[in-house]
mmCIF file of C-alpha atoms in Angstrom:
data_model
loop_
_atom_site.group_PDB
_atom_site.id
_atom_site.type_symbol
_atom_site.label_atom_id
_atom_site.label_comp_id
_atom_site.label_asym_id
_atom_site.label_seq_id
_atom_site.Cartn_x
_atom_site.Cartn_y
_atom_site.Cartn_z
ATOM 1 C CA MET U 1 -9.392 4.587 19.397
ATOM 2 C CA GLY U 2 -6.297 2.125 20.113
ATOM 3 C CA ILE U 3 -4.246 1.474 23.113
ATOM 4 C CA TYR U 4 -1.870 3.999 23.091
ATOM 5 C CA GLN U 5 -2.883 6.863 24.854
ATOM 6 C CA LYS U 6 -0.554 10.473 24.243
ATOM 7 C CA ARG U 7 -1.427 12.602 22.097
ATOM 8 C CA TYR U 8 2.171 12.585 18.882
ATOM 9 C CA VAL U 9 4.274 9.186 18.667
ATOM 10 C CA PRO U 10 7.486 9.137 18.991
ATOM 11 C CA LEU U 11 10.217 9.248 16.789
ATOM 12 C CA THR U 12 12.786 8.141 19.064
ATOM 13 C CA THR U 13 11.290 4.581 19.240
ATOM 14 C CA ASP U 14 11.560 1.934 16.237
ATOM 15 C CA ALA U 15 7.345 2.026 16.332
ATOM 16 C CA GLY U 16 6.879 5.685 15.347
ATOM 17 C CA PHE U 17 9.845 6.247 13.380
ATOM 18 C CA LYS U 18 8.737 3.640 11.163
ATOM 19 C CA ALA U 19 4.498 4.776 11.732
ATOM 20 C CA VAL U 20 5.697 8.057 10.133
ATOM 21 C CA PHE U 21 8.599 7.585 7.433
ATOM 22 C CA ALA U 22 8.111 4.305 6.076
ATOM 23 C CA ASP U 23 4.491 5.859 5.311
ATOM 24 C CA ARG U 24 4.496 6.243 1.298
ATOM 25 C CA ALA U 25 2.279 9.453 1.767
ATOM 26 C CA ASN U 26 4.638 10.865 4.362
ATOM 27 C CA LYS U 27 7.798 10.613 1.358
ATOM 28 C CA PRO U 28 8.047 14.099 1.328
ATOM 29 C CA LEU U 29 8.987 14.257 4.483
ATOM 30 C CA LEU U 30 11.294 11.417 4.461
ATOM 31 C CA ILE U 31 13.252 13.125 1.828
ATOM 32 C CA ARG U 32 13.718 16.173 4.057
ATOM 33 C CA LEU U 33 15.000 14.261 6.380
ATOM 34 C CA LEU U 34 16.967 12.750 4.534
ATOM 35 C CA ASN U 35 17.961 16.318 2.800
ATOM 36 C CA ASN U 36 18.801 17.851 7.159
ATOM 37 C CA LEU U 37 21.269 14.733 7.802
ATOM 38 C CA LEU U 38 23.061 13.391 5.042
ATOM 39 C CA PRO U 39 26.464 15.192 4.094
ATOM 40 C CA GLU U 40 26.904 18.498 1.890
ATOM 41 C CA GLY U 41 26.119 18.213 -1.323
ATOM 42 C CA VAL U 42 23.932 14.467 -1.151
ATOM 43 C CA ILE U 43 20.861 15.561 -2.112
ATOM 44 C CA VAL U 44 17.755 13.507 -2.547
ATOM 45 C CA LYS U 45 15.423 14.400 -5.188
ATOM 46 C CA ASP U 46 12.854 11.197 -5.314
ATOM 47 C CA ILE U 47 12.524 8.040 -3.187
ATOM 48 C CA VAL U 48 11.425 5.840 -6.016
ATOM 49 C CA GLU U 49 11.456 2.069 -3.936
ATOM 50 C CA TYR U 50 10.979 0.972 -0.418
ATOM 51 C CA CYS U 51 11.859 -1.775 0.885
ATOM 52 C CA ASP U 52 10.809 -2.112 4.995
ATOM 53 C CA ARG U 53 12.072 -4.965 7.200
ATOM 54 C CA GLU U 54 8.380 -6.652 6.679
ATOM 55 C CA GLN U 55 9.627 -6.573 2.857
ATOM 56 C CA CYS U 56 13.663 -8.056 3.182
ATOM 57 C CA GLN U 57 13.774 -11.676 3.564
ATOM 58 C CA ASP U 58 16.844 -13.840 4.159
ATOM 59 C CA THR U 59 19.364 -10.807 3.922
ATOM 60 C CA ILE U 60 21.645 -9.322 6.410
ATOM 61 C CA LEU U 61 18.733 -6.303 5.501
ATOM 62 C CA SER U 62 16.462 -8.417 6.707
ATOM 63 C CA LYS U 63 13.740 -8.496 9.460
ATOM 64 C CA LYS U 64 15.850 -10.637 11.670
ATOM 65 C CA THR U 65 18.354 -7.383 11.720
ATOM 66 C CA VAL U 66 15.208 -4.671 13.237
ATOM 67 C CA LEU U 67 16.020 -2.478 10.318
ATOM 68 C CA ASP U 68 14.180 0.517 10.395
ATOM 69 C CA LEU U 69 13.521 1.950 6.991
ATOM 70 C CA ILE U 70 15.397 0.782 3.534
ATOM 71 C CA CYS U 71 14.845 3.205 0.253
ATOM 72 C CA ARG U 72 16.199 3.746 -2.951
ATOM 73 C CA GLY U 73 16.675 7.104 -4.218
ATOM 74 C CA ASP U 74 15.358 8.020 -8.459
ATOM 75 C CA ASP U 75 19.605 7.768 -8.815
ATOM 76 C CA GLY U 76 19.887 4.306 -8.008
ATOM 77 C CA SER U 77 20.834 5.689 -4.127
ATOM 78 C CA GLN U 78 20.686 2.909 -1.356
ATOM 79 C CA PHE U 79 19.100 4.614 1.763
ATOM 80 C CA ILE U 80 19.417 2.471 5.624
ATOM 81 C CA VAL U 81 17.834 4.454 8.152
ATOM 82 C CA GLU U 82 17.756 3.400 11.519
ATOM 83 C CA VAL U 83 16.853 4.928 15.426
ATOM 84 C CA GLN U 84 18.292 1.839 17.251
ATOM 85 C CA ASN U 85 22.199 2.695 18.899
ATOM 86 C CA ARG U 86 23.723 0.620 15.850
ATOM 87 C CA PRO U 87 23.801 0.765 12.102
ATOM 88 C CA TYR U 88 23.763 -2.299 9.824
ATOM 89 C CA LEU U 89 25.604 -2.091 6.513
ATOM 90 C CA GLN U 90 25.766 -3.851 2.830
ATOM 91 C CA LEU U 91 28.332 -3.618 1.103
ATOM 92 C CA GLY U 92 27.429 -3.227 -2.545
ATOM 93 C CA GLN U 93 28.433 -5.850 -6.099
ATOM 94 C CA GLY U 94 30.238 -4.493 -8.778
ATOM 95 C CA GLU U 95 33.644 -4.875 -10.103
ATOM 96 C CA ASP U 96 35.002 -1.243 -10.022
ATOM 97 C CA TYR U 97 33.622 1.743 -7.356
ATOM 98 C CA VAL U 98 32.365 3.434 -10.017
ATOM 99 C CA ASP U 99 29.928 0.810 -10.860
ATOM 100 C CA LEU U 100 28.484 0.656 -7.314
ATOM 101 C CA HIS U 101 25.236 3.090 -6.015
ATOM 102 C CA PRO U 102 26.437 4.373 -2.695
ATOM 103 C CA VAL U 103 24.736 3.604 0.200
ATOM 104 C CA TYR U 104 23.664 6.371 2.971
ATOM 105 C CA VAL U 105 23.698 4.825 6.311
ATOM 106 C CA VAL U 106 21.720 7.758 8.586
ATOM 107 C CA SER U 107 21.810 6.236 13.132
ATOM 108 C CA ILE U 108 19.568 8.664 14.515
ATOM 109 C CA LEU U 109 20.955 7.894 18.146
ATOM 110 C CA ASN U 110 19.857 8.592 21.684
ATOM 111 C CA HIS U 111 23.087 8.396 22.983
ATOM 112 C CA LYS U 112 26.417 9.607 22.533
ATOM 113 C CA LEU U 113 29.301 8.664 21.196
ATOM 114 C CA ARG U 114 32.676 8.910 22.419
ATOM 115 C CA HIS U 115 35.087 10.476 20.731
ATOM 116 C CA HIS U 116 39.432 11.179 20.365
ATOM 117 C CA ASP U 117 38.531 15.036 21.048
ATOM 118 C CA GLU U 118 35.269 16.235 22.908
ATOM 119 C CA ARG U 119 35.782 19.699 22.842
ATOM 120 C CA GLN U 120 34.308 19.558 18.874
ATOM 121 C CA TRP U 121 31.255 18.040 19.859
ATOM 122 C CA ASP U 122 28.625 20.082 21.645
ATOM 123 C CA LYS U 123 25.207 20.538 21.671
ATOM 124 C CA ASP U 124 25.779 22.331 18.588
ATOM 125 C CA CYS U 125 27.692 20.043 16.589
ATOM 126 C CA VAL U 126 25.236 16.608 16.802
ATOM 127 C CA VAL U 127 26.074 15.001 13.154
ATOM 128 C CA SER U 128 28.929 13.851 11.908
ATOM 129 C CA HIS U 129 29.918 11.208 9.184
ATOM 130 C CA TYR U 130 32.198 8.684 8.233
ATOM 131 C CA GLU U 131 33.010 7.263 4.619
ATOM 132 C CA PHE U 132 35.855 4.055 4.295
ATOM 133 C CA MET U 133 39.496 4.367 4.588
ATOM 134 C CA GLU U 134 41.818 1.661 3.367
ATOM 135 C CA ILE U 135 44.092 1.599 6.514
ATOM 136 C CA ARG U 136 47.502 0.813 4.868
ATOM 137 C CA THR U 137 47.645 3.753 1.731
ATOM 138 C CA LYS U 138 45.198 5.973 4.225
ATOM 139 C CA GLU U 139 43.112 6.464 0.704
ATOM 140 C CA VAL U 140 39.357 7.454 0.864
ATOM 141 C CA ALA U 141 36.642 5.377 -1.401
ATOM 142 C CA PRO U 142 34.938 7.599 -3.621
ATOM 143 C CA MET U 143 31.508 7.788 -2.038
ATOM 144 C CA THR U 144 30.222 4.157 -2.027
ATOM 145 C CA ILE U 145 29.410 3.614 1.635
ATOM 146 C CA SER U 146 29.243 7.022 3.710
ATOM 147 C CA ILE U 147 27.692 6.616 8.099
ATOM 148 C CA THR U 148 26.016 9.398 8.885
ATOM 149 C CA PHE U 149 25.085 9.893 13.653
ATOM 150 C CA ALA U 150 23.090 11.966 15.092
ATOM 151 C CA GLU U 151 24.107 12.048 18.053
ATOM 152 C CA LEU U 152 20.290 13.610 19.928
ATOM 153 C CA ALA U 153 21.784 13.408 23.756
ATOM 154 C CA ARG U 154 24.159 15.795 22.874
ATOM 155 C CA PHE U 155 21.303 18.400 21.234
ATOM 156 C CA ALA U 156 20.365 20.384 25.144
ATOM 157 C CA LYS U 157 18.797 22.971 22.958
ATOM 158 C CA THR U 158 15.674 25.063 24.477
ATOM 159 C CA LEU U 159 12.777 25.239 22.479
ATOM 160 C CA ASP U 160 13.838 28.691 22.716
ATOM 161 C CA GLU U 161 17.903 28.730 21.580
ATOM 162 C CA CYS U 162 16.516 26.871 18.477
ATOM 163 C CA SER U 163 16.668 28.825 15.387
ATOM 164 C CA SER U 164 17.725 26.110 12.523
ATOM 165 C CA GLU U 165 15.525 23.376 10.504
ATOM 166 C CA GLN U 166 18.102 20.843 11.937
ATOM 167 C CA ASP U 167 17.244 22.135 15.748
ATOM 168 C CA TYR U 168 14.005 22.066 15.324
ATOM 169 C CA LEU U 169 14.040 19.185 14.369
ATOM 170 C CA PHE U 170 15.664 17.297 16.677
ATOM 171 C CA TYR U 171 13.571 19.276 19.338
ATOM 172 C CA TRP U 172 10.643 17.317 18.413
ATOM 173 C CA PHE U 173 12.246 13.861 17.503
ATOM 174 C CA ILE U 174 13.313 14.598 21.510
ATOM 175 C CA ASN U 175 9.979 16.392 23.291
ATOM 176 C CA GLY U 176 7.490 14.999 20.118
ATOM 177 C CA GLY U 177 6.418 12.014 22.004
ATOM 178 C CA ASN U 178 5.203 14.057 25.435
ATOM 179 C CA ALA U 179 3.925 16.622 23.512
ATOM 180 C CA ASP U 180 0.433 17.519 24.354
ATOM 181 C CA VAL U 181 0.436 20.756 21.439
ATOM 182 C CA ILE U 182 2.087 21.595 19.101
ATOM 183 C CA PRO U 183 4.527 24.450 19.683
ATOM 184 C CA ASP U 184 3.719 27.489 17.999
ATOM 185 C CA ALA U 185 7.436 27.873 17.435
ATOM 186 C CA ILE U 186 7.210 24.575 15.654
ATOM 187 C CA LYS U 187 4.342 26.293 13.585
ATOM 188 C CA ASN U 188 6.734 28.901 11.724
ATOM 189 C CA ARG U 189 8.570 26.170 10.443
ATOM 190 C CA ALA U 190 6.019 24.071 7.563
ATOM 191 C CA PHE U 191 8.553 20.746 7.433
ATOM 192 C CA VAL U 192 9.101 20.451 11.018
ATOM 193 C CA SER U 193 5.260 21.752 11.714
ATOM 194 C CA GLN U 194 4.337 19.082 8.927
ATOM 195 C CA LEU U 195 6.353 16.298 10.203
ATOM 196 C CA ALA U 196 4.478 16.943 13.908
ATOM 197 C CA GLY U 197 1.432 16.878 12.674
ATOM 198 C CA ALA U 198 2.623 13.673 10.576
ATOM 199 C CA CYS U 199 2.764 11.899 13.914
ATOM 200 C CA GLU U 200 -0.172 13.056 15.772
ATOM 201 C CA TYR U 201 -1.663 9.123 16.581
ATOM 202 C CA ALA U 202 -5.245 9.981 15.920
ATOM 203 C CA ALA U 203 -4.437 11.123 12.540
ATOM 204 C CA LEU U 204 -2.920 7.782 11.506
ATOM 205 C CA THR U 205 -4.829 4.674 9.951
ATOM 206 C CA LYS U 206 -6.350 2.206 11.620
ATOM 207 C CA GLU U 207 -3.963 -0.439 9.924
ATOM 208 C CA HIS U 208 -1.519 2.025 10.867
ATOM 209 C CA ARG U 209 -2.556 2.621 14.313
ATOM 210 C CA LEU U 210 -2.670 -1.305 15.048
ATOM 211 C CA ARG U 211 0.634 -1.992 13.754
ATOM 212 C CA PHE U 212 2.439 0.840 15.338
ATOM 213 C CA GLU U 213 1.056 -0.753 18.378
ATOM 214 C CA ALA U 214 2.078 -4.402 17.896
ATOM 215 C CA ASN U 215 5.329 -2.843 16.794
ATOM 216 C CA MET U 216 6.229 -0.501 20.488
ATOM 217 C CA ILE U 217 4.910 -3.726 22.731
ATOM 218 C CA ASN U 218 7.536 -6.064 20.971
ATOM 219 C CA GLU U 219 10.117 -2.860 21.478
ATOM 220 C CA LEU U 220 8.993 -1.824 25.212
ATOM 221 C CA ASP U 221 8.948 -5.499 25.662
ATOM 222 C CA ILE U 222 12.085 -6.437 24.301
ATOM 223 C CA LEU U 223 14.051 -2.912 25.822
ATOM 224 C CA TYR U 224 11.870 -2.932 29.154
ATOM 225 C CA GLY U 225 10.567 -6.156 30.179
ATOM 226 C CA LYS U 226 7.610 -4.481 30.713
ATOM 227 C CA ARG U 227 4.883 -2.219 28.807
ATOM 228 C CA GLN U 228 4.192 0.417 30.503
ATOM 229 C CA GLU U 229 2.994 3.209 27.555
ATOM 230 C CA PHE U 230 0.504 1.040 27.548
ATOM 231 C CA LYS U 231 -3.409 0.318 29.208
ATOM 232 C CA ASN U 232 -5.356 -2.837 29.254
ATOM 233 C CA GLY U 233 -2.279 -5.161 27.495
ATOM 234 C CA ARG U 234 -2.376 -7.756 25.150
ATOM 235 C CA GLU U 235 -2.195 -11.563 25.541
ATOM 236 C CA GLU U 236 1.161 -12.485 27.454
ATOM 237 C CA GLY U 237 1.810 -14.940 24.978
ATOM 238 C CA PHE U 238 1.393 -12.022 21.640
ATOM 239 C CA ALA U 239 5.378 -11.254 22.602
ATOM 240 C CA ALA U 240 6.402 -13.663 24.195
ATOM 241 C CA GLY U 241 7.390 -15.745 20.875
ATOM 242 C CA MET U 242 8.680 -12.141 18.647
ATOM 243 C CA VAL U 243 10.586 -11.024 21.849
ATOM 244 C CA GLU U 244 12.373 -14.372 21.534
ATOM 245 C CA GLY U 245 12.749 -14.125 17.829
ATOM 246 C CA GLU U 246 13.539 -10.686 17.655
ATOM 247 C CA ILE U 247 17.239 -11.453 20.137
ATOM 248 C CA LYS U 248 18.011 -13.862 18.287
ATOM 249 C CA GLY U 249 18.054 -12.306 15.164
ATOM 250 C CA GLU U 250 19.399 -9.472 16.228
ATOM 251 C CA ALA U 251 22.025 -10.766 17.704
ATOM 252 C CA LYS U 252 22.547 -12.890 14.230
ATOM 253 C CA GLY U 253 22.305 -9.296 11.660
ATOM 254 C CA ILE U 254 24.686 -7.416 14.916
ATOM 255 C CA ARG U 255 27.575 -10.343 13.692
ATOM 256 C CA LYS U 256 26.758 -10.541 10.306
ATOM 257 C CA MET U 257 27.357 -7.111 10.099
ATOM 258 C CA ALA U 258 30.529 -7.032 11.857
ATOM 259 C CA LEU U 259 31.720 -9.751 9.907
ATOM 260 C CA ALA U 260 31.492 -7.489 6.686
ATOM 261 C CA MET U 261 32.934 -4.460 8.398
ATOM 262 C CA LYS U 262 36.204 -6.390 9.514
ATOM 263 C CA ASN U 263 35.275 -8.006 6.182
ATOM 264 C CA ALA U 264 36.042 -4.014 4.725
ATOM 265 C CA GLY U 265 39.240 -3.076 6.710
ATOM 266 C CA MET U 266 37.625 -1.406 9.559
ATOM 267 C CA GLN U 267 39.601 -1.494 12.606
ATOM 268 C CA PHE U 268 38.585 -3.498 15.360
ATOM 269 C CA ARG U 269 37.969 -1.015 18.373
ATOM 270 C CA GLN U 270 35.453 1.061 15.379
ATOM 271 C CA ILE U 271 33.347 -2.318 14.604
ATOM 272 C CA SER U 272 33.292 -2.387 18.629
ATOM 273 C CA GLU U 273 32.106 0.355 19.467
ATOM 274 C CA MET U 274 29.274 0.647 16.101
ATOM 275 C CA THR U 275 28.191 -2.478 17.032
ATOM 276 C CA GLY U 276 28.621 -3.266 20.875
ATOM 277 C CA LEU U 277 30.400 -6.664 20.191
ATOM 278 C CA SER U 278 34.117 -6.937 22.333
ATOM 279 C CA GLU U 279 36.987 -6.596 20.086
ATOM 280 C CA LEU U 280 37.435 -9.884 20.955
ATOM 281 C CA GLU U 281 34.246 -10.990 19.287
ATOM 282 C CA VAL U 282 35.210 -9.275 16.425
ATOM 283 C CA ALA U 283 39.142 -10.945 16.093
ATOM 284 C CA GLU U 284 37.160 -14.521 16.005
ATOM 285 C CA LEU U 285 34.691 -13.848 13.489
#
C-alpha cells in the first residue's frame, strides 16, 4: 500500500489529474473530457501525442510552468489542460493564420472568474470560451488560440440535480476525492463511471502510485506548507528543494506567459486577471 489514505485520487489537484488523464491507457477518458469542455464545433477524434511537464525542456511549456498535460490531436491541434488557477499559452509559428494549427487551452478552476455581468453566470453557466481579438479593429482572429475556463466554484448542484453528462463530470471532479463509493447515479453514466473507476487509487500501477504520491507531496508543500493528507511522511529534505525550484520556475513561467499575452495584444486588465500579476508588472514586461 502507498501512503495515500483515500479511495479515489482527487481530480482537482495537479497530482490527481495527471495520475488519471496523463495515463495513456485512459486516452478515451481524456478525449471525452475535452469534447465536454471545448467550444461548440470543436471535436477531438484522437490524441496522437502526449507531452507532459516532465518531458518539456527549456520552453514556455516546460516543467517550470507546472502544466498538467499537453497533447496533440490527429489534425495537429494542440491541447493544453490545466487544473491550477492560471492558464498558460504558447503562440504558434507561421506566416499566416491559415498556416497555424489551433491551440486550445483548457483551464479547470477551483475559483470564480470575475465577469462584467454576474447575472449571466450561475450553476448552469460554468464553462466560458475566449478567443483573441485585435484591439483596434475588434477583429476576432481565426481559430488559432482558444481559452476555455471551467469554473468549478460556480457548480453547486447536488447529485439529485445533475442531469447532463457535464453535470455528473463536474460533480465527480468536485466530490470524487472524498468519495467512499461511486454513487449509483454516476454508475449509470458510462463516461463518468469509467472516469471514477480510473481514479481509484488502488487500481493505479505501482509506478503511477509513486508518481502521484510524490506530486501530491510537492503540491501540498507548495500550497499549504504541510502534508495533512498523508501519514508517516517523507524526509524533510525531499520536498524542500522541489518547492524552491517549482516556485521560482513557476514565477518565471507566468511572466513569460504574460509577455506572450501582451505581445498578442491582450488588454493589461485581462492579463492581470489571468496571471495574478498587477497591471503595472504587466506594463513593465
